[in-house]
Coordinates of C-alpha atoms and ligand atoms in Angstrom, one line a residue:
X1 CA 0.0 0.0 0.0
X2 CA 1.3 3.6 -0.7
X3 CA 2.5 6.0 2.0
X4 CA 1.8 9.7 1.7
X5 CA 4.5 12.0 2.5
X6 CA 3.9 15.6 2.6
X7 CA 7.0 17.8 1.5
X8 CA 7.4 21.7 3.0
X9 CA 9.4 23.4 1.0
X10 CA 8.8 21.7 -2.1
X11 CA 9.9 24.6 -4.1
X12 CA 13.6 24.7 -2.8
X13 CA 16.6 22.3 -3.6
X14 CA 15.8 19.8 -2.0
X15 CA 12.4 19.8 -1.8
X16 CA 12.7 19.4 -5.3
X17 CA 14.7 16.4 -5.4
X18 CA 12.6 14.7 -3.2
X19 CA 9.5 15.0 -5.8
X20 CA 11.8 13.9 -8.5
X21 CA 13.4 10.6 -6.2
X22 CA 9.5 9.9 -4.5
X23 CA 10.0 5.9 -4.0
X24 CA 6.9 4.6 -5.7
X25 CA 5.6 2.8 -2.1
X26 CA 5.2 6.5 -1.9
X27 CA 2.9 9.5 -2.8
X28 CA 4.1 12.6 -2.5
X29 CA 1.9 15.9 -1.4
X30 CA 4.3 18.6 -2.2
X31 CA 3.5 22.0 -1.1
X32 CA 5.8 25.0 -1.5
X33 CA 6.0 28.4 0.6
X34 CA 3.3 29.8 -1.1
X35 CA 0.4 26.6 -0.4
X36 CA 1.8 26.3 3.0
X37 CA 3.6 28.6 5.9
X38 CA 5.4 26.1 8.3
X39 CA 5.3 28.7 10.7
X40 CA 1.4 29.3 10.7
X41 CA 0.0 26.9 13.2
X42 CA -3.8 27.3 10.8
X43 CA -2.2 26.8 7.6
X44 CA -0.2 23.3 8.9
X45 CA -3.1 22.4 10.5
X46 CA -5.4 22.3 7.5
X47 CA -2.5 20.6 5.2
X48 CA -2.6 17.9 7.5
X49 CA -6.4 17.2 8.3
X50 CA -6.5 17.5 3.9
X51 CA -3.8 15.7 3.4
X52 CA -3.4 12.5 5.9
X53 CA -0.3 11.9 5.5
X54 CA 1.8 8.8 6.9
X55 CA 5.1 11.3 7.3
X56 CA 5.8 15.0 7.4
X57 CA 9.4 15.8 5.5
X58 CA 10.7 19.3 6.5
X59 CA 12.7 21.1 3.7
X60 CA 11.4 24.7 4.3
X61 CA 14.3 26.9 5.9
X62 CA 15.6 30.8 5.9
X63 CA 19.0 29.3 4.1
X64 CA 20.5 32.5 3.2
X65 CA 23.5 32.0 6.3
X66 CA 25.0 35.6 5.5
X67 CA 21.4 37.3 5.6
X68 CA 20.4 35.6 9.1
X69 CA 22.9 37.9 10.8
X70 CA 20.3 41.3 9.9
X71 CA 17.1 39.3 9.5
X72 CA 17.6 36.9 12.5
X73 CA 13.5 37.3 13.4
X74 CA 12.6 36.0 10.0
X75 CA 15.2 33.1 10.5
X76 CA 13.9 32.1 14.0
X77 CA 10.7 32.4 12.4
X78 CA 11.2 29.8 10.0
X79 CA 14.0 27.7 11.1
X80 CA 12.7 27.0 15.3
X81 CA 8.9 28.2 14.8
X82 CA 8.6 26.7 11.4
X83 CA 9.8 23.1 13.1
X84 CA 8.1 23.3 16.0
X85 CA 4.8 23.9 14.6
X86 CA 4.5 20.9 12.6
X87 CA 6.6 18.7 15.3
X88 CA 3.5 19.7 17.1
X89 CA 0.9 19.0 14.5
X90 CA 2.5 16.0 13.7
X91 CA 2.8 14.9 17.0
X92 CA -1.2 15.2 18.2
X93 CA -2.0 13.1 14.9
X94 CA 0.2 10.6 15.2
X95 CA 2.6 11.0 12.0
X96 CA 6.1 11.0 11.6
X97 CA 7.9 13.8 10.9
X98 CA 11.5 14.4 9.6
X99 CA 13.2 17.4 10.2
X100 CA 16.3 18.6 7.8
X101 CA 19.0 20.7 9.8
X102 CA 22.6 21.7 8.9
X103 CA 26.6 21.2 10.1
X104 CA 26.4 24.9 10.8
X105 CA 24.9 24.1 14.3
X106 CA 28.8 22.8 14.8
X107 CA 31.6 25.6 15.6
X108 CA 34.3 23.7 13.6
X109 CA 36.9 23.5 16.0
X110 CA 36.5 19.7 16.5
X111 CA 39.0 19.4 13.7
X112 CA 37.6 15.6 13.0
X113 CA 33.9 14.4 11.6
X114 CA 31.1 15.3 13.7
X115 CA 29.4 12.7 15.3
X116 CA 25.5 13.0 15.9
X117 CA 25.8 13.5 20.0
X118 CA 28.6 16.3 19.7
X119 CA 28.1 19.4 21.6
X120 CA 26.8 22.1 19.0
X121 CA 27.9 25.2 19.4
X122 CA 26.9 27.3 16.4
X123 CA 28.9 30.7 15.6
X124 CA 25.9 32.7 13.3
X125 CA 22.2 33.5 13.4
X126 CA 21.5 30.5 10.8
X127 CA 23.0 27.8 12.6
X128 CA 21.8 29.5 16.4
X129 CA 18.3 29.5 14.3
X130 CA 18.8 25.3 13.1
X131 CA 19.8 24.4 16.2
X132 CA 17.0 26.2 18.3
X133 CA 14.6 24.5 15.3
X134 CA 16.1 20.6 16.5
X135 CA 15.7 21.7 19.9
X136 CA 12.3 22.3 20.0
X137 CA 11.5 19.3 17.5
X138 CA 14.0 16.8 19.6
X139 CA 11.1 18.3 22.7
X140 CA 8.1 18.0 21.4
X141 CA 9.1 14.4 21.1
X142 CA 6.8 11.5 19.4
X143 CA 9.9 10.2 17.2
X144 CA 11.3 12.6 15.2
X145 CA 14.1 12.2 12.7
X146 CA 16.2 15.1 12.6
X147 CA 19.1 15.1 9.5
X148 CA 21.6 17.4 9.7
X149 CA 23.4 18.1 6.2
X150 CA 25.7 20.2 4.6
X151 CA 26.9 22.7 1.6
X152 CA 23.8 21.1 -0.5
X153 CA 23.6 22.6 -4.2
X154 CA 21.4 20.8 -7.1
X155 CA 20.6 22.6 -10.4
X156 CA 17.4 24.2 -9.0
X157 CA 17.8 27.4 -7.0
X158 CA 21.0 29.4 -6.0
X159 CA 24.2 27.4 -4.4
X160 CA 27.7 27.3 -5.2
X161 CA 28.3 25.1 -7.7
X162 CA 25.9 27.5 -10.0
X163 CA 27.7 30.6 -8.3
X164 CA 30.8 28.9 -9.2
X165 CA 30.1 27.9 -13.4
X166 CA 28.4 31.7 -13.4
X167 CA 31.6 33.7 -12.1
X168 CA 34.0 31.3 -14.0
X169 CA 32.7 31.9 -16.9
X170 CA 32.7 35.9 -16.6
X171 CA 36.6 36.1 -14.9
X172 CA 39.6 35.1 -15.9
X173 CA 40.7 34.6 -12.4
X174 CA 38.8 33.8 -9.3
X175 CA 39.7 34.0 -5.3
X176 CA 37.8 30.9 -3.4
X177 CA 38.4 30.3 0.2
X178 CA 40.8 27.2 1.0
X179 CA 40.9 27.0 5.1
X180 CA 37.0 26.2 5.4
X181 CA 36.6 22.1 5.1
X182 CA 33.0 20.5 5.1
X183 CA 31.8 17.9 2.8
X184 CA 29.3 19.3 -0.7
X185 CA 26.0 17.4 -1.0
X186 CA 24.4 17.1 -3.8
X187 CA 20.5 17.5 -2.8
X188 CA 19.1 14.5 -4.6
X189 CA 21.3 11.8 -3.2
X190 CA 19.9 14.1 0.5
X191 CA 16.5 13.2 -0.8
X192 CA 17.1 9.4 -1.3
X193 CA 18.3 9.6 2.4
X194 CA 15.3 11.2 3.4
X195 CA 13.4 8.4 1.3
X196 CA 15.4 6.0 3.0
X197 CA 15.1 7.2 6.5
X198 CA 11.5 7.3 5.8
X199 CA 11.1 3.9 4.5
X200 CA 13.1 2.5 8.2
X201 CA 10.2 2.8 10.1
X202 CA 12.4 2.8 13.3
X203 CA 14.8 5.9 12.7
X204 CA 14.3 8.4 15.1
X205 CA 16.7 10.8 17.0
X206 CA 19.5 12.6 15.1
X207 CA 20.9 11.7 11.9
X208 CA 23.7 13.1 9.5
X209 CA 24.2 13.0 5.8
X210 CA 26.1 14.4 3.7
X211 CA 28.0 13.5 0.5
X212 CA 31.2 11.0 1.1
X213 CA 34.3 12.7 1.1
X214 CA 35.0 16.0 2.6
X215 CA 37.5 18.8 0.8
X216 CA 37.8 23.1 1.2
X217 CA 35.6 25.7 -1.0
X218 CA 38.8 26.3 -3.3
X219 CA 38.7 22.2 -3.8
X220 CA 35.1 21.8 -4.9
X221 CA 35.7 25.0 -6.9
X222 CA 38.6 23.5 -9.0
X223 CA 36.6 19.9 -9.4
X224 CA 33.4 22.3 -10.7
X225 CA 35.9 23.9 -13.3
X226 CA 37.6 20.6 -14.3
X227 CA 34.2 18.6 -14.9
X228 CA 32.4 21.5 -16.3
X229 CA 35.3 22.3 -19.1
X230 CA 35.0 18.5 -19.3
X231 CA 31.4 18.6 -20.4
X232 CA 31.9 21.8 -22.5
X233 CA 29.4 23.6 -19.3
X234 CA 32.6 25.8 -19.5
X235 CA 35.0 27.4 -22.3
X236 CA 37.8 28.7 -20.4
X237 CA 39.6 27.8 -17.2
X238 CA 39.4 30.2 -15.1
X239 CA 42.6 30.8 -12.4
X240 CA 41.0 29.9 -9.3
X241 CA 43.5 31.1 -6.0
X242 CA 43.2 29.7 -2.4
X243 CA 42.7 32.8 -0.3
X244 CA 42.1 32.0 3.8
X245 CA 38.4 33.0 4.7
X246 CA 40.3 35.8 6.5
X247 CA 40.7 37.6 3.1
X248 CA 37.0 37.1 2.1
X249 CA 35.1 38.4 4.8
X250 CA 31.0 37.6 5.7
X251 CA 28.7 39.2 7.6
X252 CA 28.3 35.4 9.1
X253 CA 31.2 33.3 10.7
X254 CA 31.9 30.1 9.1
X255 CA 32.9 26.8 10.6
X256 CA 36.4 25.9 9.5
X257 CA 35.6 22.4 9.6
X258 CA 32.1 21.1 9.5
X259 CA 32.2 17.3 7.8
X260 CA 29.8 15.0 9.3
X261 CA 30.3 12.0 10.8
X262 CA 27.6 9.6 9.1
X263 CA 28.4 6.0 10.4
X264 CA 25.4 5.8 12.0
X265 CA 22.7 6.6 9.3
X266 CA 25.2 4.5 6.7
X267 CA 24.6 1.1 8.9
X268 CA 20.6 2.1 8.9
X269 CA 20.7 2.6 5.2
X270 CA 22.9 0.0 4.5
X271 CA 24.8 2.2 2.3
X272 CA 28.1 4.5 2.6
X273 CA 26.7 6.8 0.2
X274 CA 29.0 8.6 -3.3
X275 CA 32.1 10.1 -3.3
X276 CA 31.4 13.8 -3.6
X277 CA 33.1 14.3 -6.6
X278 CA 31.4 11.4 -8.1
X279 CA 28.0 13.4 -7.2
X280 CA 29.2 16.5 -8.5
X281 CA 29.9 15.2 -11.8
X282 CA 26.3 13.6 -11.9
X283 CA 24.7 17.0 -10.9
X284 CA 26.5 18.3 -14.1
X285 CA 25.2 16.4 -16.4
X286 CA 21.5 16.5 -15.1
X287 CA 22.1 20.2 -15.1
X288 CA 23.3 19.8 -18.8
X289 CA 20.5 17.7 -19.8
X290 CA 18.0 19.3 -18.2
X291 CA 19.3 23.0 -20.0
X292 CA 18.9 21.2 -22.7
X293 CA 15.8 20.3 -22.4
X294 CA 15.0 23.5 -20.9
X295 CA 16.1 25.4 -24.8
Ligands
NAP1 N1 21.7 24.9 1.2 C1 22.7 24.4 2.0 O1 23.8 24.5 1.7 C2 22.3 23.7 3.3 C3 23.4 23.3 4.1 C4 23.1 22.6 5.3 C5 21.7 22.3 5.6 N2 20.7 22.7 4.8 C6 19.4 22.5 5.2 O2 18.8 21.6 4.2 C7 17.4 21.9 4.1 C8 17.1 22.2 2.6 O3 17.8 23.3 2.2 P1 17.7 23.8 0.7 O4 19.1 24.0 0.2 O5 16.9 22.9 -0.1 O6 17.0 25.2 0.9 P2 16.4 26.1 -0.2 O7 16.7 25.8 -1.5 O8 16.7 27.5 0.3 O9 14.8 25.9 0.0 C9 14.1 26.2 1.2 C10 12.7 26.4 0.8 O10 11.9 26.7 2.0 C11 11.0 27.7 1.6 N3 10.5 28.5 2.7 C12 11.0 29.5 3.3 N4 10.3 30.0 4.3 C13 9.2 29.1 4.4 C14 8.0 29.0 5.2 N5 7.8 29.9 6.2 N6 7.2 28.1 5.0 C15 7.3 27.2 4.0 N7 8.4 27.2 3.1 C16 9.3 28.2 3.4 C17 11.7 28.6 0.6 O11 10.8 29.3 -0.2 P3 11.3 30.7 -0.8 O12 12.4 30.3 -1.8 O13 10.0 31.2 -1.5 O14 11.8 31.5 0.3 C18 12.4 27.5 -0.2 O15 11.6 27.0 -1.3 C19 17.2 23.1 5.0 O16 16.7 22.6 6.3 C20 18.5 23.7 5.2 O17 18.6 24.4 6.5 C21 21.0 23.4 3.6

């Protein structure tokens, strides 16, 4: 019998990937910003008593990290109200609900991979915002799954790896910071995890995924130029130079290191998950095919 699975944020990265990977045991209800407000107790309310679903999947969020440092209201809004609203919906009809948060809830001084129980410590508005959101989700209790991620791009929306094909192919040369390490995701192998996590009936508590792999801004930037000159996404080869984040300053503190420890949702999967690169390159040529298609 199928599942429903209602999807916030459906109009975002990777709320988009999960409607593209749905798993057919599954239906999915997605609903975007504008058909539903996680942070409007009314709105969730109705979407639910419509809908019936079997799970909730979270992938609405205030994701601009640099933007959260002047708008920190509208991030709390989204990123701990948002959560909590439908952790408590959720929770007083008995469905599941899974709840996407970030590395950026880690200060990045750890200097090796996360693990799930390590104390966060977050150094912006975004990540104080996430982490106040998987508080209050982690409280209301009835089995959540909370995922934390990181550095997700896809070819929908903005993210780096379109930043990145967009600035090389107006400059000859290019400054990309080298002394920041996390691990890229690309969104849709995120949504099969989410699919996945979904379809264990047992998951609950925190998770993290990510990518395999982990590797600094200025690395992911030079695999980006090499595959997309590869592919002919690119004509020239932009210089790229390591610069520490010290020379490219943010309204928002970065962590310096923010890969994610995922043993423990690799043994529930039963998977380790792709090489980053690996993913990268596949992101490229859906993003080629699907410009393609899109001319
Ligand atoms: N992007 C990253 O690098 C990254 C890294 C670590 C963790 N994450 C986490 O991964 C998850 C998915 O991120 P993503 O990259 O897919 O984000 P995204 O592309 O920015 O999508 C977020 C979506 O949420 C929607 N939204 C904003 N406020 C909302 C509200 N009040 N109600 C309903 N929807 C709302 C946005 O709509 P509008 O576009 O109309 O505002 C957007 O469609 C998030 O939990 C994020 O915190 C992301």
């Amino acid at each position: 019998m199928m599942s429903k699975a209602l999807m916030c944020g459906a109009g975002g990265q990777l709320g988009q990937e999960l409607v593209l990977t749905c798993p057919e045991q599954w239906q999915a209800i997605p609903m975007t910003r504008s058909m539903l407000d996680i942070a409007d107790p009314g709105q969730v309310a109705r979407a639910l008593d419509d809908t019936e679903p079997a799970w909730v999947i979270n992938a609405a969020a205030f994701t601009a990290v640099d933007a959260a440092e002047s708008e920190p209201d509208s991030a709390h809004r989204v990123n701990a109200i948002g959560p909590e609203t439908l952790a408590l919906q959720c929770r007083e009809r008995n469905i599941r609900f899974l709840h996407v948060s970030t590395d950026f809830v880690f200060d990045g001084t750890q200097g090796r991979p996360y693990a799930v129980d390590a104390e966060p410590n977050p150094l912006g508005a975004y990540g104080r915002s996430k982490l106040e959101g998987e508080n209050a989700v982690m409280a209301v209790g009835a089995s959540p799954v909370v995922l934390r991620t990181g550095w997700v791009y896809s070819r929908h929306g903005g993210n780096f790896v379109k930043t990145m094909l967009r600035l090389m192919a107006e400059r000859e040369q290019l400054s990309v910071v080298e002394d920041q390490i996390g691990t890229p995701t690309w969104a849709r192998g995120l949504a099969l995890a989410c699919w996945g996590l979904a379809d264990h009936g047992d998951a609950s508590g925190i998770y993290h995924w990510s990518d395999a792999g982990a590797c600094s801004w200025y690395d992911f930037a030079v695999a980006i130029r090499e595959i997309a000159l590869e592919l002919g996404l690119l004509r020239q080869a932009a210089t790229l130079l390591p610069i520490p984040a010290s020379q490219y300053p943010t309204p928002a503190q970065r962590p310096a290191y923010s890969v994610l420890d995922k043993t423990l949702t690799r043994n529930l999967l039963g998977q380790p998950g792709d090489h980053w690169a690996s993913q990268l390159r596949a992101m490229l040529v859906d993003l080629q095919q699907y410009e393609k298609h899109e001319l």
